XYZ file of C-alpha atoms in Angstrom:
95
model
C 0.618 31.991 25.231
C -0.494 28.754 23.060
C -0.769 28.808 19.802
C -2.497 26.679 16.889
C -0.970 25.576 13.714
C -4.313 24.642 11.313
C -3.654 23.062 8.393
C -5.841 22.529 5.468
C -5.732 20.058 2.105
C -7.268 22.228 -0.170
C -6.373 19.450 -2.950
C -4.274 16.212 -2.990
C -2.034 15.551 -6.137
C -0.103 12.752 -4.855
C -1.275 10.038 -1.994
C 2.055 8.994 -1.929
C 4.239 11.974 -1.519
C 1.675 13.320 0.854
C 2.132 9.585 2.737
C 5.992 10.233 2.900
C 5.439 13.719 4.019
C 3.232 12.153 6.946
C 5.660 9.511 8.125
C 8.137 12.652 8.278
C 5.744 15.463 9.679
C 4.425 13.401 12.488
C 7.444 13.030 14.667
C 9.072 16.450 13.581
C 5.933 18.503 14.826
C 5.394 16.192 17.932
C 10.001 16.336 18.487
C 9.382 20.250 17.849
C 6.673 20.065 21.132
C 3.444 20.185 19.275
C 0.347 18.063 20.256
C -2.129 17.113 17.935
C -5.297 18.310 18.916
C -7.260 16.886 15.417
C -6.743 15.686 11.859
C -8.726 14.111 9.176
C -11.865 14.880 7.548
C -14.722 17.088 9.101
C -17.679 15.040 10.348
C -19.900 18.497 9.543
C -19.313 21.934 7.235
C -20.968 24.382 7.236
C -21.493 27.845 5.117
C -18.420 28.281 2.794
C -16.962 24.828 4.390
C -15.071 22.570 2.384
C -15.115 18.600 2.875
C -11.024 18.717 3.609
C -8.762 17.023 5.174
C -7.516 19.569 7.906
C -4.870 19.555 10.831
C -4.874 21.154 14.192
C -1.717 21.029 16.900
C -1.096 23.327 19.570
C 2.004 24.695 20.215
C 3.282 26.461 23.599
C 3.453 29.786 21.410
C 3.965 31.071 18.292
C 7.392 31.495 18.092
C 7.910 27.351 18.882
C 5.257 26.986 16.004
C 7.445 28.970 13.828
C 10.833 27.329 15.254
C 8.503 23.825 14.207
C 7.771 24.822 10.865
C 11.565 26.103 9.757
C 13.394 23.591 11.295
C 15.532 21.193 9.370
C 13.038 17.689 10.421
C 9.870 19.464 9.456
C 12.069 21.128 6.155
C 12.463 17.386 5.438
C 9.017 16.399 5.410
C 7.940 19.326 3.018
C 10.885 18.255 0.562
C 9.359 14.871 0.639
C 6.020 16.373 -0.031
C 6.799 18.460 -2.926
C 3.651 18.840 -4.984
C 2.206 16.334 -3.339
C -0.414 18.848 -1.955
C -2.071 22.278 -2.155
C -2.604 23.516 1.165
C -3.473 26.360 3.325
C -1.519 26.820 6.566
C -1.740 29.276 9.348
C -0.390 29.636 12.800
C -2.694 31.153 14.812
C -2.204 32.510 18.546
C -4.851 31.421 21.205
C -7.197 33.520 22.921
């Protein structure tokens, strides 16, 4: 069953660190089998929604998404990000 990696950027504190992270994270996650479905700022928000950067990536399974996160290539990207952003990251199984 597919799984979805959903990350919301609560706060960006360093644009340069975020750019360094993005340069590493995209290839790392795609290399681990992820497919980017959406990324960027929302066009519309409702209820308690916030107009913050959001990324949605599809993986073949929860296990594949967790392995991508825990893999060395993505961990290198996280090290580049450091304290450059506060994020809410979730891995959710498909319905």
